[in-house]
Amino acid sequence: SIYVDDCKIQPNIPVYLIVAGVLGTIQHFMAIWTKYVPKDSQGRLKEYRSYCKVIDCFIQLFLTIWFVLGCIWVYGVYGEVEYKETFKNEYCNKTLYLFAFWILNFSFMILALLAIITFTCILCIMLSSKDGN
């Protein structure tokens, strides 16, 4: 939140980072809480877990849409950003912009890696089932 007003070219970039960070943190705490909180005498944890799963689904849906919006905001001004001249309308704090840019790039790298691993596993399963017949 230090740079919340330091991106004239796209004011949504700092908001994107703050909202994604807060909701991502809440989502992780909920996952930890539902995993390690013991049941009470009436077994109420199952009830809390189902509520948490519903909330988690909504947060995940929102974060997916938020990710797409972040890509539009960050990549949409790529090449137009001014890092030095703070009075220009194209100005965005260099640390802020590059952090958002590389967070998104890293996310795409992780998604690509997961897709490759998934494809490889499916291919191995298909080939092993062919050999078994």
mmCIF file of C-alpha atoms in Angstrom:
data_model
loop_
_atom_site.group_PDB
_atom_site.id
_atom_site.type_symbol
_atom_site.label_atom_id
_atom_site.label_comp_id
_atom_site.label_asym_id
_atom_site.label_seq_id
_atom_site.Cartn_x
_atom_site.Cartn_y
_atom_site.Cartn_z
ATOM 1 C CA SER A 1 0.000 0.000 0.000
ATOM 2 C CA ILE A 2 3.067 2.246 -0.003
ATOM 3 C CA TYR A 3 2.724 2.863 -3.750
ATOM 4 C CA VAL A 4 -1.082 2.949 -3.911
ATOM 5 C CA ASP A 5 -1.050 6.417 -5.525
ATOM 6 C CA ASP A 6 2.117 5.907 -7.577
ATOM 7 C CA CYS A 7 0.740 4.546 -10.835
ATOM 8 C CA LYS A 8 -0.961 7.228 -12.915
ATOM 9 C CA ILE A 9 -0.944 5.186 -16.118
ATOM 10 C CA GLN A 10 -3.098 2.453 -14.543
ATOM 11 C CA PRO A 11 -4.328 3.167 -10.994
ATOM 12 C CA ASN A 12 -5.845 -0.320 -10.754
ATOM 13 C CA ILE A 13 -2.427 -2.028 -10.596
ATOM 14 C CA PRO A 14 -1.772 -1.282 -6.892
ATOM 15 C CA VAL A 15 -5.397 -2.119 -6.074
ATOM 16 C CA TYR A 16 -4.984 -5.400 -7.964
ATOM 17 C CA LEU A 17 -1.941 -6.342 -5.893
ATOM 18 C CA ILE A 18 -3.564 -5.422 -2.570
ATOM 19 C CA VAL A 19 -6.845 -7.254 -3.231
ATOM 20 C CA ALA A 20 -5.108 -10.353 -4.630
ATOM 21 C CA GLY A 21 -2.747 -10.436 -1.653
ATOM 22 C CA VAL A 22 -5.454 -10.021 0.970
ATOM 23 C CA LEU A 23 -7.836 -12.570 -0.556
ATOM 24 C CA GLY A 24 -5.018 -15.036 -1.223
ATOM 25 C CA THR A 25 -3.933 -14.764 2.412
ATOM 26 C CA ILE A 26 -7.501 -15.250 3.655
ATOM 27 C CA GLN A 27 -7.861 -18.294 1.410
ATOM 28 C CA HIS A 28 -4.659 -19.851 2.772
ATOM 29 C CA PHE A 29 -5.612 -19.199 6.404
ATOM 30 C CA MET A 30 -9.022 -20.780 5.810
ATOM 31 C CA ALA A 31 -7.372 -23.866 4.305
ATOM 32 C CA ILE A 32 -5.023 -24.207 7.277
ATOM 33 C CA TRP A 33 -7.799 -23.558 9.784
ATOM 34 C CA THR A 34 -10.151 -26.185 8.336
ATOM 35 C CA LYS A 35 -7.356 -28.732 8.176
ATOM 36 C CA TYR A 36 -6.055 -28.394 11.731
ATOM 37 C CA VAL A 37 -9.023 -27.312 13.858
ATOM 38 C CA PRO A 38 -10.269 -30.311 15.866
ATOM 39 C CA LYS A 39 -13.917 -31.387 16.004
ATOM 40 C CA ASP A 40 -16.063 -30.402 18.930
ATOM 41 C CA SER A 41 -18.265 -32.888 20.810
ATOM 42 C CA GLN A 42 -21.088 -32.564 18.281
ATOM 43 C CA GLY A 43 -18.800 -32.925 15.255
ATOM 44 C CA ARG A 44 -19.379 -29.348 14.064
ATOM 45 C CA LEU A 45 -16.176 -29.177 12.073
ATOM 46 C CA LYS A 46 -17.863 -30.840 9.095
ATOM 47 C CA GLU A 47 -20.396 -28.013 9.051
ATOM 48 C CA TYR A 48 -17.668 -25.351 9.221
ATOM 49 C CA ARG A 49 -15.667 -27.114 6.521
ATOM 50 C CA SER A 50 -18.616 -27.079 4.136
ATOM 51 C CA TYR A 51 -19.104 -23.339 4.744
ATOM 52 C CA CYS A 52 -15.405 -22.766 4.186
ATOM 53 C CA LYS A 53 -15.482 -24.764 0.948
ATOM 54 C CA VAL A 54 -18.307 -22.598 -0.380
ATOM 55 C CA ILE A 55 -16.472 -19.417 0.625
ATOM 56 C CA ASP A 56 -13.269 -20.816 -0.894
ATOM 57 C CA CYS A 57 -15.054 -21.473 -4.206
ATOM 58 C CA PHE A 58 -16.305 -17.890 -4.329
ATOM 59 C CA ILE A 59 -12.866 -16.520 -3.460
ATOM 60 C CA GLN A 60 -11.240 -18.723 -6.107
ATOM 61 C CA LEU A 61 -13.754 -17.628 -8.743
ATOM 62 C CA PHE A 62 -13.189 -13.981 -7.826
ATOM 63 C CA LEU A 63 -9.384 -14.409 -7.858
ATOM 64 C CA THR A 64 -9.536 -16.033 -11.297
ATOM 65 C CA ILE A 65 -11.514 -13.099 -12.693
ATOM 66 C CA TRP A 66 -9.222 -10.713 -10.784
ATOM 67 C CA PHE A 67 -6.167 -12.413 -12.351
ATOM 68 C CA VAL A 68 -7.574 -11.817 -15.842
ATOM 69 C CA LEU A 69 -8.253 -8.173 -14.979
ATOM 70 C CA GLY A 70 -4.719 -7.859 -13.574
ATOM 71 C CA CYS A 71 -3.319 -9.171 -16.858
ATOM 72 C CA ILE A 72 -5.366 -6.611 -18.789
ATOM 73 C CA TRP A 73 -4.237 -3.764 -16.522
ATOM 74 C CA VAL A 74 -0.556 -4.710 -16.307
ATOM 75 C CA TYR A 75 0.099 -6.004 -19.824
ATOM 76 C CA GLY A 76 -2.186 -3.350 -21.332
ATOM 77 C CA VAL A 77 0.269 -0.571 -20.483
ATOM 78 C CA TYR A 78 3.439 -2.577 -21.151
ATOM 79 C CA GLY A 79 5.890 -0.496 -23.155
ATOM 80 C CA GLU A 80 4.123 2.768 -22.302
ATOM 81 C CA VAL A 81 5.144 2.994 -18.642
ATOM 82 C CA GLU A 82 7.346 5.898 -17.567
ATOM 83 C CA TYR A 83 9.443 5.124 -14.484
ATOM 84 C CA LYS A 84 11.336 8.396 -13.916
ATOM 85 C CA GLU A 85 9.155 11.406 -14.695
ATOM 86 C CA THR A 86 6.557 11.345 -11.902
ATOM 87 C CA PHE A 87 4.553 14.251 -13.329
ATOM 88 C CA LYS A 88 3.695 12.405 -16.581
ATOM 89 C CA ASN A 89 0.393 10.570 -16.991
ATOM 90 C CA GLU A 90 2.344 7.474 -18.096
ATOM 91 C CA TYR A 91 4.199 7.283 -14.777
ATOM 92 C CA CYS A 92 4.159 4.193 -12.590
ATOM 93 C CA ASN A 93 6.559 3.390 -9.779
ATOM 94 C CA LYS A 94 9.125 0.985 -11.216
ATOM 95 C CA THR A 95 9.087 -1.386 -8.235
ATOM 96 C CA LEU A 96 5.293 -1.512 -8.225
ATOM 97 C CA TYR A 97 4.917 -2.131 -11.952
ATOM 98 C CA LEU A 98 7.711 -4.681 -12.261
ATOM 99 C CA PHE A 99 6.481 -6.555 -9.196
ATOM 100 C CA ALA A 100 2.989 -6.868 -10.705
ATOM 101 C CA PHE A 101 4.465 -7.750 -14.108
ATOM 102 C CA TRP A 102 6.686 -10.527 -12.767
ATOM 103 C CA ILE A 103 4.038 -11.898 -10.403
ATOM 104 C CA LEU A 104 1.797 -12.409 -13.438
ATOM 105 C CA ASN A 105 4.656 -13.868 -15.508
ATOM 106 C CA PHE A 106 5.559 -16.259 -12.696
ATOM 107 C CA SER A 107 1.903 -17.319 -12.442
ATOM 108 C CA PHE A 108 1.858 -18.136 -16.153
ATOM 109 C CA MET A 109 5.107 -20.096 -15.782
ATOM 110 C CA ILE A 110 3.601 -22.163 -12.955
ATOM 111 C CA LEU A 111 0.432 -22.775 -14.997
ATOM 112 C CA ALA A 112 2.536 -23.893 -17.977
ATOM 113 C CA LEU A 113 4.576 -26.222 -15.765
ATOM 114 C CA LEU A 114 1.397 -27.733 -14.282
ATOM 115 C CA ALA A 115 -0.033 -28.205 -17.782
ATOM 116 C CA ILE A 116 3.140 -29.987 -18.927
ATOM 117 C CA ILE A 117 3.156 -32.241 -15.848
ATOM 118 C CA THR A 118 -0.548 -33.038 -16.280
ATOM 119 C CA PHE A 119 -0.103 -33.805 -19.981
ATOM 120 C CA THR A 120 2.905 -36.018 -19.220
ATOM 121 C CA CYS A 121 0.976 -37.942 -16.541
ATOM 122 C CA ILE A 122 -1.991 -38.458 -18.863
ATOM 123 C CA LEU A 123 0.331 -39.618 -21.633
ATOM 124 C CA CYS A 124 2.066 -42.072 -19.274
ATOM 125 C CA ILE A 125 -1.277 -43.455 -18.083
ATOM 126 C CA MET A 126 -2.497 -43.870 -21.656
ATOM 127 C CA LEU A 127 0.711 -45.601 -22.730
ATOM 128 C CA SER A 128 0.763 -47.902 -19.703
ATOM 129 C CA SER A 129 -2.881 -48.891 -20.228
ATOM 130 C CA LYS A 130 -2.110 -49.679 -23.878
ATOM 131 C CA ASP A 131 0.740 -51.963 -22.823
ATOM 132 C CA GLY A 132 -1.491 -53.697 -20.274
ATOM 133 C CA ASN A 133 -4.081 -54.762 -22.900
#
